[in-house]
PDB file of C-alpha atoms in Angstrom:
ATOM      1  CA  UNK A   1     -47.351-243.845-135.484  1.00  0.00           C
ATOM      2  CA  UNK A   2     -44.753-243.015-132.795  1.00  0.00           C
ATOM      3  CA  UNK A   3     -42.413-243.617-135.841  1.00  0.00           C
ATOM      4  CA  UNK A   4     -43.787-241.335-138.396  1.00  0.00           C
ATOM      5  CA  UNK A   5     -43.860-238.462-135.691  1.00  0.00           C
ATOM      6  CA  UNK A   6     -40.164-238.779-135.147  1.00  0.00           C
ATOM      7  CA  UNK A   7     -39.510-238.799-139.077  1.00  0.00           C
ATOM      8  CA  UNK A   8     -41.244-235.442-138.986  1.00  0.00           C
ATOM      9  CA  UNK A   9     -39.464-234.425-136.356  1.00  0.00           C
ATOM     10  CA  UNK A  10     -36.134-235.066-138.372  1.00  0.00           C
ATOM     11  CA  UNK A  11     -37.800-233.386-141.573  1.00  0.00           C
ATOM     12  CA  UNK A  12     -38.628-230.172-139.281  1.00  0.00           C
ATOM     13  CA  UNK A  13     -34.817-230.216-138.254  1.00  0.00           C
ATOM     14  CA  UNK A  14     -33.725-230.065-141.939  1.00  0.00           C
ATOM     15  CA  UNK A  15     -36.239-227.204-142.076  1.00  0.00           C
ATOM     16  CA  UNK A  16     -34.725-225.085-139.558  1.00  0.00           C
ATOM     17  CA  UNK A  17     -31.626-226.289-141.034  1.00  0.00           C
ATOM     18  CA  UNK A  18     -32.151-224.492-144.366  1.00  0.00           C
ATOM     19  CA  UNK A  19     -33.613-221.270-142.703  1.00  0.00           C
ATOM     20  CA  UNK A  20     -30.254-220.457-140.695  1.00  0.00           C
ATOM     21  CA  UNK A  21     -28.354-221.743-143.674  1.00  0.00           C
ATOM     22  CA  UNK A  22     -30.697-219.529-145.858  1.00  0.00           C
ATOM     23  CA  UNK A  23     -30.532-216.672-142.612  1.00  0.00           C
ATOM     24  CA  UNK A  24     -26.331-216.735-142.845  1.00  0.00           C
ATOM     25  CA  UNK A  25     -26.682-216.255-146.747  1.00  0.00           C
ATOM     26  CA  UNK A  26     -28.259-212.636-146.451  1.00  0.00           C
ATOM     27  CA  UNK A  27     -24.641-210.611-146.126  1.00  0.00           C
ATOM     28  CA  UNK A  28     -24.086-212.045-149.004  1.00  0.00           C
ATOM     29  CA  UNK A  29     -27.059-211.534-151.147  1.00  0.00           C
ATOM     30  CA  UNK A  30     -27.491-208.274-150.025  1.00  0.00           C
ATOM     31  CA  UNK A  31     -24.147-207.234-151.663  1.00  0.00           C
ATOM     32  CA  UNK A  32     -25.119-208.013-155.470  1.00  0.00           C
ATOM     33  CA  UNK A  33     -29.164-209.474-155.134  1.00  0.00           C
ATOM     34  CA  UNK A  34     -29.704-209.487-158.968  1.00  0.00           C
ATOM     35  CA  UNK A  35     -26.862-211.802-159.633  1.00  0.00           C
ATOM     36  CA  UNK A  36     -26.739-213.781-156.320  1.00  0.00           C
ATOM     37  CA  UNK A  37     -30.721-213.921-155.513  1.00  0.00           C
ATOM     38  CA  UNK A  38     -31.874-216.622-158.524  1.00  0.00           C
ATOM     39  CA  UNK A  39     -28.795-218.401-157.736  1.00  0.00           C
ATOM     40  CA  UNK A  40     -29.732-218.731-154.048  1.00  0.00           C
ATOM     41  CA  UNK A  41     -33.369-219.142-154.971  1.00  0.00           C
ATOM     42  CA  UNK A  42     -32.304-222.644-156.536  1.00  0.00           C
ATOM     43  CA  UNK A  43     -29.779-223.530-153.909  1.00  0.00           C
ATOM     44  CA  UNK A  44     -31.871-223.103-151.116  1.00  0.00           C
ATOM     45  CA  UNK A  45     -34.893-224.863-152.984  1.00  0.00           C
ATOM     46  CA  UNK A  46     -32.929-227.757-154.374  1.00  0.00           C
ATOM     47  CA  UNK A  47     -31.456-227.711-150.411  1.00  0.00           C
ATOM     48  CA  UNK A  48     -34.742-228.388-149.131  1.00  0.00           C
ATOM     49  CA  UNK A  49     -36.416-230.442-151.308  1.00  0.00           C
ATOM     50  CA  UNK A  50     -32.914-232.800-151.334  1.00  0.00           C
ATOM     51  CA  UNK A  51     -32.988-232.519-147.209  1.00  0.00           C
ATOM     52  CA  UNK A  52     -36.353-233.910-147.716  1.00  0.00           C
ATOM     53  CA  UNK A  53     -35.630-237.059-150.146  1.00  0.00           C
ATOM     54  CA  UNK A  54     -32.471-237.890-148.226  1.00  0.00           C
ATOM     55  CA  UNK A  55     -34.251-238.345-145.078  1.00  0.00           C
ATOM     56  CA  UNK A  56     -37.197-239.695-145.527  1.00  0.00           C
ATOM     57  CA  UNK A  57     -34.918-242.339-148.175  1.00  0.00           C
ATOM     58  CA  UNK A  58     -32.839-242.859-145.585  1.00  0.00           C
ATOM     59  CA  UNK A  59     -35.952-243.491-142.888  1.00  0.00           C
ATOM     60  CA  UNK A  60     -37.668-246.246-145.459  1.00  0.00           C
ATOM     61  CA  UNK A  61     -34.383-248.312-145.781  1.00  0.00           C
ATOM     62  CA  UNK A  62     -34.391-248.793-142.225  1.00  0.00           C
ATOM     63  CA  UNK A  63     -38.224-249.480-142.687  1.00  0.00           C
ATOM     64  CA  UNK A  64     -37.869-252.013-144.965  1.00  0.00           C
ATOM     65  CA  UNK A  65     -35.309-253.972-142.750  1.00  0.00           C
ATOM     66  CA  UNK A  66     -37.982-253.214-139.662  1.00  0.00           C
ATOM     67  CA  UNK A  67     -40.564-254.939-141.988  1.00  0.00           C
ATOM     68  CA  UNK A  68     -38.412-257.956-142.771  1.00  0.00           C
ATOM     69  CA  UNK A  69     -37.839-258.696-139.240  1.00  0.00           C
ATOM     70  CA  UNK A  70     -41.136-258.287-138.091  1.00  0.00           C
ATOM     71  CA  UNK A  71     -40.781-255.337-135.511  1.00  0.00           C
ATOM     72  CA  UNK A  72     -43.208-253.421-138.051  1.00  0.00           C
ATOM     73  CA  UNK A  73     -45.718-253.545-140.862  1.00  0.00           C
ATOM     74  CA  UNK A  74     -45.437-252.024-143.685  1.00  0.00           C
ATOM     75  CA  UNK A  75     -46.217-248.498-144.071  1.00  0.00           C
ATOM     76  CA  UNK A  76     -46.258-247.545-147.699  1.00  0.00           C
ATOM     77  CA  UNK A  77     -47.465-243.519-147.457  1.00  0.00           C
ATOM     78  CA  UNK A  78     -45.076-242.657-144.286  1.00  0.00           C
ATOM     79  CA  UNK A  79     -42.674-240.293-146.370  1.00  0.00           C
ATOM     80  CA  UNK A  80     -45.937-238.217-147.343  1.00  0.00           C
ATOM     81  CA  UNK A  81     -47.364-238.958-143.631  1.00  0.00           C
ATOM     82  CA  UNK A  82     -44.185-237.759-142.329  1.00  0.00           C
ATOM     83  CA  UNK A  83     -43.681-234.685-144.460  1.00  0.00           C
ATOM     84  CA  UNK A  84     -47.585-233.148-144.337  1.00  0.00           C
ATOM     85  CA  UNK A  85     -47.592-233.613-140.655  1.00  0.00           C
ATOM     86  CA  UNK A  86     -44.673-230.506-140.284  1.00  0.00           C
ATOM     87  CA  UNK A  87     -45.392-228.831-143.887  1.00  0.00           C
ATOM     88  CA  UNK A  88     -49.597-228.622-143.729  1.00  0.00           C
ATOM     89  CA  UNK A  89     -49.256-226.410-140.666  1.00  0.00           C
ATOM     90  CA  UNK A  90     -46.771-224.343-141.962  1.00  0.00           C
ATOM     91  CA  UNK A  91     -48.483-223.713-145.012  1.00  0.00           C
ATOM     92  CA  UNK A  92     -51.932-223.094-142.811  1.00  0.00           C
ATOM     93  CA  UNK A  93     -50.192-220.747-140.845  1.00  0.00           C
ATOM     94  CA  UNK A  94     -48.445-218.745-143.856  1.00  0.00           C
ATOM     95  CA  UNK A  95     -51.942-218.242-145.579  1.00  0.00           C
ATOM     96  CA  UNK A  96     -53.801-217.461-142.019  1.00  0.00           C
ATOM     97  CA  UNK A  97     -51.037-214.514-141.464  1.00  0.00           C
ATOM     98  CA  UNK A  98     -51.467-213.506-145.042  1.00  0.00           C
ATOM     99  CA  UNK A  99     -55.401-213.439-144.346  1.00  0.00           C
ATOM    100  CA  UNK A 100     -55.299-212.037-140.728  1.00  0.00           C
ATOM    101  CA  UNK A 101     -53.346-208.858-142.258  1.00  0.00           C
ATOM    102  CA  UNK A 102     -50.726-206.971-140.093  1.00  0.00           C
ATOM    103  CA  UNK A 103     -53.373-205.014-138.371  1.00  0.00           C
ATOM    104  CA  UNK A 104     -54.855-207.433-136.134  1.00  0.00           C
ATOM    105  CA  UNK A 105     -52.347-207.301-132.780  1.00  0.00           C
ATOM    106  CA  UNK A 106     -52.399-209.973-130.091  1.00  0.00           C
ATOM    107  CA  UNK A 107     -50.017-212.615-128.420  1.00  0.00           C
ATOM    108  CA  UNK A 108     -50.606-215.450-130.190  1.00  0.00           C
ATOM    109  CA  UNK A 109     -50.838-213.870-133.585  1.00  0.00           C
ATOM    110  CA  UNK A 110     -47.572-212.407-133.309  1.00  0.00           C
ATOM    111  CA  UNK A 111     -46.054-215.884-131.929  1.00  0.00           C
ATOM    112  CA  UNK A 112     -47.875-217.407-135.349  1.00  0.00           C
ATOM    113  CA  UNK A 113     -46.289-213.958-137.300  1.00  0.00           C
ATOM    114  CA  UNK A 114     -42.878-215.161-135.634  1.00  0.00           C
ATOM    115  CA  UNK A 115     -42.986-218.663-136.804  1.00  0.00           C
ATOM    116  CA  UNK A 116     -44.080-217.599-140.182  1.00  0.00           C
ATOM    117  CA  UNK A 117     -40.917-215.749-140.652  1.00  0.00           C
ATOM    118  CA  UNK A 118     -38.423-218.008-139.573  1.00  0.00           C
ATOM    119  CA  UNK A 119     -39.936-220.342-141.318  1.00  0.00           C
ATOM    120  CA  UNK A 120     -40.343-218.465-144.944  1.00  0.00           C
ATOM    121  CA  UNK A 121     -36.625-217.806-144.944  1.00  0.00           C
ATOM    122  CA  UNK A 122     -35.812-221.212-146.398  1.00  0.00           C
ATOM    123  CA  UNK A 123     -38.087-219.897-149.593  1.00  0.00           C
ATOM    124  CA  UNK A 124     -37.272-216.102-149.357  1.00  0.00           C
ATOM    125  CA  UNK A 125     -34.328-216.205-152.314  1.00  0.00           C
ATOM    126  CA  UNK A 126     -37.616-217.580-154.153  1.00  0.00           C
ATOM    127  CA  UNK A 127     -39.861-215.169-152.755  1.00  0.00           C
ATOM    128  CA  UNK A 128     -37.944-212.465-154.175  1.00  0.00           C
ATOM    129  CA  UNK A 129     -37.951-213.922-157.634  1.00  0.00           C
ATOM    130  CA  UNK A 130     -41.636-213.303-157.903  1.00  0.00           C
ATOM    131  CA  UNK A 131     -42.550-210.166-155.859  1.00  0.00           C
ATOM    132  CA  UNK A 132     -40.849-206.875-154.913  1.00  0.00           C
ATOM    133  CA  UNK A 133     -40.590-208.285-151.718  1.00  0.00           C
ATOM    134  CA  UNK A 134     -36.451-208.503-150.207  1.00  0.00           C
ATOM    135  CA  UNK A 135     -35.546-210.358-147.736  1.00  0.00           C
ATOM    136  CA  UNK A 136     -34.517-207.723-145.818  1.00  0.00           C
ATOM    137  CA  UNK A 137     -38.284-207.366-145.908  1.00  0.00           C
ATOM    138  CA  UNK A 138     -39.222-211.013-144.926  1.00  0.00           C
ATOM    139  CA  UNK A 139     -36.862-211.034-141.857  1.00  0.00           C
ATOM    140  CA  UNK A 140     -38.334-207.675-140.535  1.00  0.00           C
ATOM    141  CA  UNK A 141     -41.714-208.651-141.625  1.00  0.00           C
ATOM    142  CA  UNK A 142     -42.362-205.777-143.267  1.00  0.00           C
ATOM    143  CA  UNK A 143     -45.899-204.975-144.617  1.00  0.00           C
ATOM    144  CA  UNK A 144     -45.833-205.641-148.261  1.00  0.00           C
ATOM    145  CA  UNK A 145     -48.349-204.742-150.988  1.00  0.00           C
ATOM    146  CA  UNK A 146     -51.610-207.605-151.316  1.00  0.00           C
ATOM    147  CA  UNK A 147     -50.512-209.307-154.704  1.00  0.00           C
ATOM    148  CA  UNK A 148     -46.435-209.581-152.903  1.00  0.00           C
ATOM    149  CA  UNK A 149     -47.721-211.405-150.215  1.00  0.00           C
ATOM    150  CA  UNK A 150     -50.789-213.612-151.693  1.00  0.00           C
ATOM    151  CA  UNK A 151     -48.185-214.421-154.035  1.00  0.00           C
ATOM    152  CA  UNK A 152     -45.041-214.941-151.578  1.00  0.00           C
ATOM    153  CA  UNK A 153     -47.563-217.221-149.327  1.00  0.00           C
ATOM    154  CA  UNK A 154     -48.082-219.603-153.434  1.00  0.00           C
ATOM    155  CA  UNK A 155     -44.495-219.775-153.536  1.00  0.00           C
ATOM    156  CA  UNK A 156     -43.951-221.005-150.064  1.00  0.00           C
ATOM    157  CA  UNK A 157     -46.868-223.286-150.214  1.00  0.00           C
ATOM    158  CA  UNK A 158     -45.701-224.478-153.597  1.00  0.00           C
ATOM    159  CA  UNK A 159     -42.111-225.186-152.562  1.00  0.00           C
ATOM    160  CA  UNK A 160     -43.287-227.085-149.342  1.00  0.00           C
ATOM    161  CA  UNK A 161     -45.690-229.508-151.198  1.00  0.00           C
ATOM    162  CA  UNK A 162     -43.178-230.620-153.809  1.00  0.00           C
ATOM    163  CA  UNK A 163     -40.625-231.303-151.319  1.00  0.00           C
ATOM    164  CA  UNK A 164     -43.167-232.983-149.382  1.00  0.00           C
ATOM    165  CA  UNK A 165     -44.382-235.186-152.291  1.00  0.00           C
ATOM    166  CA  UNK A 166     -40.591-235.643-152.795  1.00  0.00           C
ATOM    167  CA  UNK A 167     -40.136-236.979-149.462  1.00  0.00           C
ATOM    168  CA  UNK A 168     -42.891-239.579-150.385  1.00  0.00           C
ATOM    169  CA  UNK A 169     -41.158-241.106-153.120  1.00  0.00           C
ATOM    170  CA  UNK A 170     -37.782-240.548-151.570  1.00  0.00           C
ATOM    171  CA  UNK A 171     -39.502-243.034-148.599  1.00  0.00           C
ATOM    172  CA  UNK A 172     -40.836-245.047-151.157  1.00  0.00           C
ATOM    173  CA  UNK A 173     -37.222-245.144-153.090  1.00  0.00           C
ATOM    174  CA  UNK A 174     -35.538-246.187-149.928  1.00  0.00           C
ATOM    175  CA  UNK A 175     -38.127-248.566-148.792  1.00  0.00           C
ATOM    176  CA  UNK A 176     -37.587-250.522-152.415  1.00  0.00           C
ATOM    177  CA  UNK A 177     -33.689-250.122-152.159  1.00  0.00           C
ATOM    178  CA  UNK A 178     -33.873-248.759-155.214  1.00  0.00           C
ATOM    179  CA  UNK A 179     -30.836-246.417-155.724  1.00  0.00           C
ATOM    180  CA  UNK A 180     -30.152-243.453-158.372  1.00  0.00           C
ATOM    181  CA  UNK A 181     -26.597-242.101-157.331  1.00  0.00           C
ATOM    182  CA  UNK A 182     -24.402-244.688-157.812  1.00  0.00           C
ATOM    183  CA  UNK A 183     -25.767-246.008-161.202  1.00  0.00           C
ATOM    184  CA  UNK A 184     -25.766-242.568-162.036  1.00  0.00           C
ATOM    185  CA  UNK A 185     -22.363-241.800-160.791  1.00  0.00           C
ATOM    186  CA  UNK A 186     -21.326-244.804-162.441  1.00  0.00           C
ATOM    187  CA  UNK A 187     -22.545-243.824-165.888  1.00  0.00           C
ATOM    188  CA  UNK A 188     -21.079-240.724-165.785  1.00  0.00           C
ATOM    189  CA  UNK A 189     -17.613-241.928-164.611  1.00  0.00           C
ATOM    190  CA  UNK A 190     -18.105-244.353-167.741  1.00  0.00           C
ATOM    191  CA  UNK A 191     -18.209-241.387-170.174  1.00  0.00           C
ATOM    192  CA  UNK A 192     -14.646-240.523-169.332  1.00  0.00           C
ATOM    193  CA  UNK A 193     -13.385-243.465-169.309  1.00  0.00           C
ATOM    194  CA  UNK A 194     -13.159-244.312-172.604  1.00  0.00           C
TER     195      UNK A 194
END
């Protein structure tokens, strides 16, 4: 179990990863946001959900080799173990600031309000897609209208579980040894070859 916690630990490090890489991006997108905000919407997405394959593929090679020598048994859901453990709360948290409202005023909800906009800066290029919202507006956390933020909270919660099931079978990839990359490097490289 100690394990599994420190696998989240590295998947909430790729998290705050993306959210300053996503934070330093906002000069940028504020300078043309129809042309640059889709195109960061599937950087930063792909970003995340590859941040999450790569370490939790990474985690169940060294698994496998743990397993082989005994130090460990096997552990065939610890990417999706890993990844719920740090994405379930966040997602709890984003809906529970979406239902508390910005009227209620205390200590610990604006701690929660704080943590909920750090964190929704890794999805707020895909935020904007769907709602009025900017993300100007997500970093001030701004009041927005209802449907923006019922919907901004689906987004977030719908980005976090598919990188989270990602991480599963990126565990479960890594755990098998079974590659993708390379054959599909390979392949490639064979097209111009000929």
């Amino acid at each position: 179990m100690k394990n599994t916690f420190k696998c989240s630990l590295y998947i909430l490090a790729r998290i705050v990863l993306v959210c300053m890489l996503s934070f330093m991006a906002l000069p940028m997108s504020s300078m043309a946001p129809d042309i640059l905000n889709p195109i960061l919407a599937i950087l930063y997405t792909f970003m995340l959900i590859y941040f999450f394959v790569l370490t939790m593929w990474y985690e169940g090679g060294k698994d496998a080799n743990r397993v082989e020598t005994g130090v460990m048994k096997p552990m065939p859901y610890k990417g999706y173990l890993s990844a719920f453990i740090v994405t379930i709360p966040l997602m709890i948290n984003s809906y529970a600031m979406y239902a508390i409202g910005p009227e209620v005023k205390n200590i610990f909800v604006s701690i929660l309000r704080i943590i909920k906009v750090v964190v929704s800066f890794s999805t707020s290029y895909a935020i904007t897609l769907f709602t009025t919202t900017s993300e100007s507006d997500i970093l001030e956390g701004a009041p927005t209208r209802a449907g923006d933020a019922l919907t901004a909270v689906i987004v977030f919660c719908v980005i976090y579980l598919i990188a989270s099931v990602c991480a599963g079978i990126g565990y479960t990839f890594g755990y098998k040894k079974i590659e993708v990359i390379n054959p599909l490097k390979k392949m490639i490289m064979g097209l111009f070859t000929k």
